mmCIF file with all atom_site columns, C-alpha atoms in Angstrom:
data_model
loop_
_atom_site.group_PDB
_atom_site.id
_atom_site.type_symbol
_atom_site.label_atom_id
_atom_site.label_alt_id
_atom_site.label_comp_id
_atom_site.label_asym_id
_atom_site.label_entity_id
_atom_site.label_seq_id
_atom_site.pdbx_PDB_ins_code
_atom_site.Cartn_x
_atom_site.Cartn_y
_atom_site.Cartn_z
_atom_site.occupancy
_atom_site.B_iso_or_equiv
_atom_site.pdbx_formal_charge
_atom_site.auth_seq_id
_atom_site.auth_comp_id
_atom_site.auth_asym_id
_atom_site.auth_atom_id
_atom_site.pdbx_PDB_model_num
ATOM 1   C CA . UNK X 1 1   ? -51.738 -5.029  19.113 1.00 92.00 ? 16  UNK X CA 1
ATOM 2   C CA . UNK X 1 2   ? -48.289 -4.913  20.699 1.00 96.00 ? 17  UNK X CA 1
ATOM 3   C CA . UNK X 1 3   ? -46.021 -2.286  19.185 1.00 97.00 ? 18  UNK X CA 1
ATOM 4   C CA . UNK X 1 4   ? -42.266 -1.840  19.599 1.00 98.00 ? 19  UNK X CA 1
ATOM 5   C CA . UNK X 1 5   ? -40.565 1.525   19.240 1.00 97.00 ? 20  UNK X CA 1
ATOM 6   C CA . UNK X 1 6   ? -36.798 1.520   18.992 1.00 97.00 ? 21  UNK X CA 1
ATOM 7   C CA . UNK X 1 7   ? -34.158 4.197   19.326 1.00 96.00 ? 22  UNK X CA 1
ATOM 8   C CA . UNK X 1 8   ? -30.396 4.400   19.492 1.00 96.00 ? 23  UNK X CA 1
ATOM 9   C CA . UNK X 1 9   ? -27.862 2.890   17.165 1.00 92.00 ? 24  UNK X CA 1
ATOM 10  C CA . UNK X 1 10  ? -25.665 4.780   14.747 1.00 97.00 ? 25  UNK X CA 1
ATOM 11  C CA . UNK X 1 11  ? -21.978 4.792   13.901 1.00 97.00 ? 26  UNK X CA 1
ATOM 12  C CA . UNK X 1 12  ? -19.123 4.266   16.313 1.00 97.00 ? 27  UNK X CA 1
ATOM 13  C CA . UNK X 1 13  ? -15.462 3.367   16.170 1.00 98.00 ? 28  UNK X CA 1
ATOM 14  C CA . UNK X 1 14  ? -14.008 0.070   17.305 1.00 98.00 ? 29  UNK X CA 1
ATOM 15  C CA . UNK X 1 15  ? -13.864 -0.082  21.067 1.00 98.00 ? 30  UNK X CA 1
ATOM 16  C CA . UNK X 1 16  ? -16.658 2.430   21.501 1.00 98.00 ? 31  UNK X CA 1
ATOM 17  C CA . UNK X 1 17  ? -20.111 2.096   23.016 1.00 98.00 ? 32  UNK X CA 1
ATOM 18  C CA . UNK X 1 18  ? -23.712 2.392   21.933 1.00 97.00 ? 33  UNK X CA 1
ATOM 19  C CA . UNK X 1 19  ? -27.040 1.992   23.671 1.00 98.00 ? 34  UNK X CA 1
ATOM 20  C CA . UNK X 1 20  ? -30.213 0.734   22.066 1.00 98.00 ? 35  UNK X CA 1
ATOM 21  C CA . UNK X 1 21  ? -33.613 1.340   23.620 1.00 98.00 ? 36  UNK X CA 1
ATOM 22  C CA . UNK X 1 22  ? -36.932 -0.303  22.946 1.00 98.00 ? 37  UNK X CA 1
ATOM 23  C CA . UNK X 1 23  ? -40.341 0.431   24.400 1.00 97.00 ? 38  UNK X CA 1
ATOM 24  C CA . UNK X 1 24  ? -43.260 -1.962  24.144 1.00 97.00 ? 39  UNK X CA 1
ATOM 25  C CA . UNK X 1 25  ? -46.815 -0.645  23.970 1.00 95.00 ? 40  UNK X CA 1
ATOM 26  C CA . UNK X 1 26  ? -50.002 -2.626  24.552 1.00 93.00 ? 41  UNK X CA 1
ATOM 27  C CA . UNK X 1 27  ? -48.318 -5.761  25.870 1.00 91.00 ? 42  UNK X CA 1
ATOM 28  C CA . UNK X 1 28  ? -50.902 -8.542  26.322 1.00 90.00 ? 43  UNK X CA 1
ATOM 29  C CA . UNK X 1 29  ? -48.908 -10.165 29.121 1.00 89.00 ? 44  UNK X CA 1
ATOM 30  C CA . UNK X 1 30  ? -47.269 -9.000  32.307 1.00 86.00 ? 45  UNK X CA 1
ATOM 31  C CA . UNK X 1 31  ? -43.897 -10.725 31.949 1.00 89.00 ? 46  UNK X CA 1
ATOM 32  C CA . UNK X 1 32  ? -43.048 -9.918  28.379 1.00 94.00 ? 47  UNK X CA 1
ATOM 33  C CA . UNK X 1 33  ? -39.799 -11.287 26.995 1.00 97.00 ? 48  UNK X CA 1
ATOM 34  C CA . UNK X 1 34  ? -37.886 -8.587  25.126 1.00 97.00 ? 49  UNK X CA 1
ATOM 35  C CA . UNK X 1 35  ? -34.589 -8.656  23.334 1.00 98.00 ? 50  UNK X CA 1
ATOM 36  C CA . UNK X 1 36  ? -32.648 -8.054  20.149 1.00 98.00 ? 51  UNK X CA 1
ATOM 37  C CA . UNK X 1 37  ? -31.513 -10.036 17.207 1.00 98.00 ? 52  UNK X CA 1
ATOM 38  C CA . UNK X 1 38  ? -29.213 -8.705  14.517 1.00 98.00 ? 53  UNK X CA 1
ATOM 39  C CA . UNK X 1 39  ? -28.743 -9.322  10.841 1.00 98.00 ? 54  UNK X CA 1
ATOM 40  C CA . UNK X 1 40  ? -25.860 -8.255  8.645  1.00 97.00 ? 55  UNK X CA 1
ATOM 41  C CA . UNK X 1 41  ? -26.075 -8.234  4.833  1.00 95.00 ? 56  UNK X CA 1
ATOM 42  C CA . UNK X 1 42  ? -25.783 -11.733 3.435  1.00 96.00 ? 57  UNK X CA 1
ATOM 43  C CA . UNK X 1 43  ? -25.899 -13.341 6.860  1.00 96.00 ? 58  UNK X CA 1
ATOM 44  C CA . UNK X 1 44  ? -28.578 -15.076 8.854  1.00 96.00 ? 59  UNK X CA 1
ATOM 45  C CA . UNK X 1 45  ? -30.185 -13.343 11.773 1.00 96.00 ? 60  UNK X CA 1
ATOM 46  C CA . UNK X 1 46  ? -28.644 -14.147 15.134 1.00 97.00 ? 61  UNK X CA 1
ATOM 47  C CA . UNK X 1 47  ? -29.963 -13.605 18.610 1.00 97.00 ? 62  UNK X CA 1
ATOM 48  C CA . UNK X 1 48  ? -28.080 -11.090 20.724 1.00 98.00 ? 63  UNK X CA 1
ATOM 49  C CA . UNK X 1 49  ? -29.775 -11.045 24.128 1.00 98.00 ? 64  UNK X CA 1
ATOM 50  C CA . UNK X 1 50  ? -33.180 -11.214 25.763 1.00 97.00 ? 65  UNK X CA 1
ATOM 51  C CA . UNK X 1 51  ? -34.639 -10.351 29.139 1.00 97.00 ? 66  UNK X CA 1
ATOM 52  C CA . UNK X 1 52  ? -37.816 -11.088 31.040 1.00 96.00 ? 67  UNK X CA 1
ATOM 53  C CA . UNK X 1 53  ? -39.578 -7.853  31.915 1.00 94.00 ? 68  UNK X CA 1
ATOM 54  C CA . UNK X 1 54  ? -40.350 -7.896  35.613 1.00 91.00 ? 69  UNK X CA 1
ATOM 55  C CA . UNK X 1 55  ? -38.422 -11.134 36.044 1.00 91.00 ? 70  UNK X CA 1
ATOM 56  C CA . UNK X 1 56  ? -34.874 -12.393 36.367 1.00 91.00 ? 71  UNK X CA 1
ATOM 57  C CA . UNK X 1 57  ? -34.204 -14.217 33.125 1.00 92.00 ? 72  UNK X CA 1
ATOM 58  C CA . UNK X 1 58  ? -31.392 -12.818 30.999 1.00 95.00 ? 73  UNK X CA 1
ATOM 59  C CA . UNK X 1 59  ? -29.885 -14.700 28.085 1.00 95.00 ? 74  UNK X CA 1
ATOM 60  C CA . UNK X 1 60  ? -26.893 -13.664 25.997 1.00 96.00 ? 75  UNK X CA 1
ATOM 61  C CA . UNK X 1 61  ? -25.312 -14.973 22.849 1.00 96.00 ? 76  UNK X CA 1
ATOM 62  C CA . UNK X 1 62  ? -21.725 -16.062 23.331 1.00 97.00 ? 77  UNK X CA 1
ATOM 63  C CA . UNK X 1 63  ? -20.399 -13.093 21.376 1.00 97.00 ? 78  UNK X CA 1
ATOM 64  C CA . UNK X 1 64  ? -22.365 -10.697 23.582 1.00 97.00 ? 79  UNK X CA 1
ATOM 65  C CA . UNK X 1 65  ? -21.277 -12.071 26.942 1.00 97.00 ? 80  UNK X CA 1
ATOM 66  C CA . UNK X 1 66  ? -19.030 -9.628  28.765 1.00 97.00 ? 81  UNK X CA 1
ATOM 67  C CA . UNK X 1 67  ? -19.477 -6.845  26.203 1.00 98.00 ? 82  UNK X CA 1
ATOM 68  C CA . UNK X 1 68  ? -23.216 -6.262  25.984 1.00 98.00 ? 83  UNK X CA 1
ATOM 69  C CA . UNK X 1 69  ? -25.657 -5.754  28.835 1.00 98.00 ? 84  UNK X CA 1
ATOM 70  C CA . UNK X 1 70  ? -29.396 -5.992  28.545 1.00 98.00 ? 85  UNK X CA 1
ATOM 71  C CA . UNK X 1 71  ? -31.558 -4.280  31.129 1.00 97.00 ? 86  UNK X CA 1
ATOM 72  C CA . UNK X 1 72  ? -35.165 -3.403  31.721 1.00 95.00 ? 87  UNK X CA 1
ATOM 73  C CA . UNK X 1 73  ? -37.380 -0.675  33.075 1.00 91.00 ? 88  UNK X CA 1
ATOM 74  C CA . UNK X 1 74  ? -40.976 -1.409  33.894 1.00 86.00 ? 89  UNK X CA 1
ATOM 75  C CA . UNK X 1 75  ? -41.598 1.385   36.354 1.00 82.00 ? 90  UNK X CA 1
ATOM 76  C CA . UNK X 1 76  ? -44.018 4.227   35.761 1.00 73.00 ? 91  UNK X CA 1
ATOM 77  C CA . UNK X 1 77  ? -46.191 2.068   33.522 1.00 81.00 ? 92  UNK X CA 1
ATOM 78  C CA . UNK X 1 78  ? -43.423 1.731   30.947 1.00 87.00 ? 93  UNK X CA 1
ATOM 79  C CA . UNK X 1 79  ? -42.208 -1.500  29.431 1.00 94.00 ? 94  UNK X CA 1
ATOM 80  C CA . UNK X 1 80  ? -38.689 -0.894  28.206 1.00 96.00 ? 95  UNK X CA 1
ATOM 81  C CA . UNK X 1 81  ? -35.545 -2.791  27.433 1.00 97.00 ? 96  UNK X CA 1
ATOM 82  C CA . UNK X 1 82  ? -32.060 -1.452  26.825 1.00 98.00 ? 97  UNK X CA 1
ATOM 83  C CA . UNK X 1 83  ? -29.024 -2.969  25.195 1.00 98.00 ? 98  UNK X CA 1
ATOM 84  C CA . UNK X 1 84  ? -25.737 -1.414  26.248 1.00 98.00 ? 99  UNK X CA 1
ATOM 85  C CA . UNK X 1 85  ? -23.058 -2.352  23.765 1.00 98.00 ? 100 UNK X CA 1
ATOM 86  C CA . UNK X 1 86  ? -19.472 -1.836  24.889 1.00 98.00 ? 101 UNK X CA 1
ATOM 87  C CA . UNK X 1 87  ? -16.121 -2.662  23.286 1.00 98.00 ? 102 UNK X CA 1
ATOM 88  C CA . UNK X 1 88  ? -17.800 -2.984  19.912 1.00 98.00 ? 103 UNK X CA 1
ATOM 89  C CA . UNK X 1 89  ? -15.952 -4.432  16.945 1.00 98.00 ? 104 UNK X CA 1
ATOM 90  C CA . UNK X 1 90  ? -16.604 -4.208  13.192 1.00 97.00 ? 105 UNK X CA 1
ATOM 91  C CA . UNK X 1 91  ? -18.247 -7.649  13.294 1.00 97.00 ? 106 UNK X CA 1
ATOM 92  C CA . UNK X 1 92  ? -20.985 -6.104  15.421 1.00 98.00 ? 107 UNK X CA 1
ATOM 93  C CA . UNK X 1 93  ? -22.107 -4.021  12.444 1.00 98.00 ? 108 UNK X CA 1
ATOM 94  C CA . UNK X 1 94  ? -25.638 -5.044  11.513 1.00 98.00 ? 109 UNK X CA 1
ATOM 95  C CA . UNK X 1 95  ? -29.261 -4.055  11.646 1.00 98.00 ? 110 UNK X CA 1
ATOM 96  C CA . UNK X 1 96  ? -30.456 -4.622  15.178 1.00 98.00 ? 111 UNK X CA 1
ATOM 97  C CA . UNK X 1 97  ? -34.105 -5.495  15.703 1.00 98.00 ? 112 UNK X CA 1
ATOM 98  C CA . UNK X 1 98  ? -35.929 -5.229  18.987 1.00 98.00 ? 113 UNK X CA 1
ATOM 99  C CA . UNK X 1 99  ? -38.242 -8.164  19.538 1.00 98.00 ? 114 UNK X CA 1
ATOM 100 C CA . UNK X 1 100 ? -40.854 -9.226  22.032 1.00 97.00 ? 115 UNK X CA 1
ATOM 101 C CA . UNK X 1 101 ? -42.444 -12.528 22.845 1.00 96.00 ? 116 UNK X CA 1
ATOM 102 C CA . UNK X 1 102 ? -45.302 -13.615 25.067 1.00 95.00 ? 117 UNK X CA 1
ATOM 103 C CA . UNK X 1 103 ? -43.654 -17.016 25.479 1.00 94.00 ? 118 UNK X CA 1
ATOM 104 C CA . UNK X 1 104 ? -41.481 -17.779 28.530 1.00 92.00 ? 119 UNK X CA 1
ATOM 105 C CA . UNK X 1 105 ? -38.168 -16.000 28.125 1.00 93.00 ? 120 UNK X CA 1
ATOM 106 C CA . UNK X 1 106 ? -35.998 -18.891 29.268 1.00 90.00 ? 121 UNK X CA 1
ATOM 107 C CA . UNK X 1 107 ? -37.032 -21.235 26.496 1.00 83.00 ? 122 UNK X CA 1
ATOM 108 C CA . UNK X 1 108 ? -37.915 -19.012 23.575 1.00 86.00 ? 123 UNK X CA 1
ATOM 109 C CA . UNK X 1 109 ? -35.631 -18.137 20.686 1.00 89.00 ? 124 UNK X CA 1
ATOM 110 C CA . UNK X 1 110 ? -34.901 -14.454 20.173 1.00 93.00 ? 125 UNK X CA 1
ATOM 111 C CA . UNK X 1 111 ? -34.903 -14.887 16.412 1.00 91.00 ? 126 UNK X CA 1
ATOM 112 C CA . UNK X 1 112 ? -38.445 -16.298 16.356 1.00 91.00 ? 127 UNK X CA 1
ATOM 113 C CA . UNK X 1 113 ? -40.201 -13.796 18.600 1.00 94.00 ? 128 UNK X CA 1
ATOM 114 C CA . UNK X 1 114 ? -43.728 -12.867 17.536 1.00 95.00 ? 129 UNK X CA 1
ATOM 115 C CA . UNK X 1 115 ? -43.200 -9.137  17.526 1.00 97.00 ? 130 UNK X CA 1
ATOM 116 C CA . UNK X 1 116 ? -40.387 -7.322  15.737 1.00 97.00 ? 131 UNK X CA 1
ATOM 117 C CA . UNK X 1 117 ? -39.490 -3.627  15.735 1.00 97.00 ? 132 UNK X CA 1
ATOM 118 C CA . UNK X 1 118 ? -38.488 -1.559  12.758 1.00 96.00 ? 133 UNK X CA 1
ATOM 119 C CA . UNK X 1 119 ? -34.765 -2.086  13.314 1.00 97.00 ? 134 UNK X CA 1
ATOM 120 C CA . UNK X 1 120 ? -31.887 0.277   13.841 1.00 97.00 ? 135 UNK X CA 1
ATOM 121 C CA . UNK X 1 121 ? -28.530 0.266   12.084 1.00 98.00 ? 136 UNK X CA 1
ATOM 122 C CA . UNK X 1 122 ? -25.303 -0.162  14.022 1.00 98.00 ? 137 UNK X CA 1
ATOM 123 C CA . UNK X 1 123 ? -22.079 0.477   12.136 1.00 98.00 ? 138 UNK X CA 1
ATOM 124 C CA . UNK X 1 124 ? -18.674 -0.043  13.716 1.00 98.00 ? 139 UNK X CA 1
ATOM 125 C CA . UNK X 1 125 ? -15.671 1.322   11.881 1.00 97.00 ? 140 UNK X CA 1
ATOM 126 C CA . UNK X 1 126 ? -12.123 0.117   12.369 1.00 92.00 ? 141 UNK X CA 1
#
């Protein structure tokens, strides 16, 4: 069974940076699609970004373009994704969930991925 282990997150002031990490264990496929969605209280979940491990596909939500960068590391038998969040604003405050999907990364929806991590809180203060 695929398992996702997340780290990172926390509190930061407006304009600051944070990095989220996520490692996938026991992936059933070689080119796993990994990413994050976020959900703030009272709001629907929204996709942030996703990346094809071992591939070239990267997809960003409009609000993430230019501020967030998703990257991967699949060397040394690890399957990891990172989300570098720069120039954060209070509207970025939410629970961020690492997700993984065995479906092709280009066409899948981050918010409907089959595997979801435990989530990590990001709080941006003004």
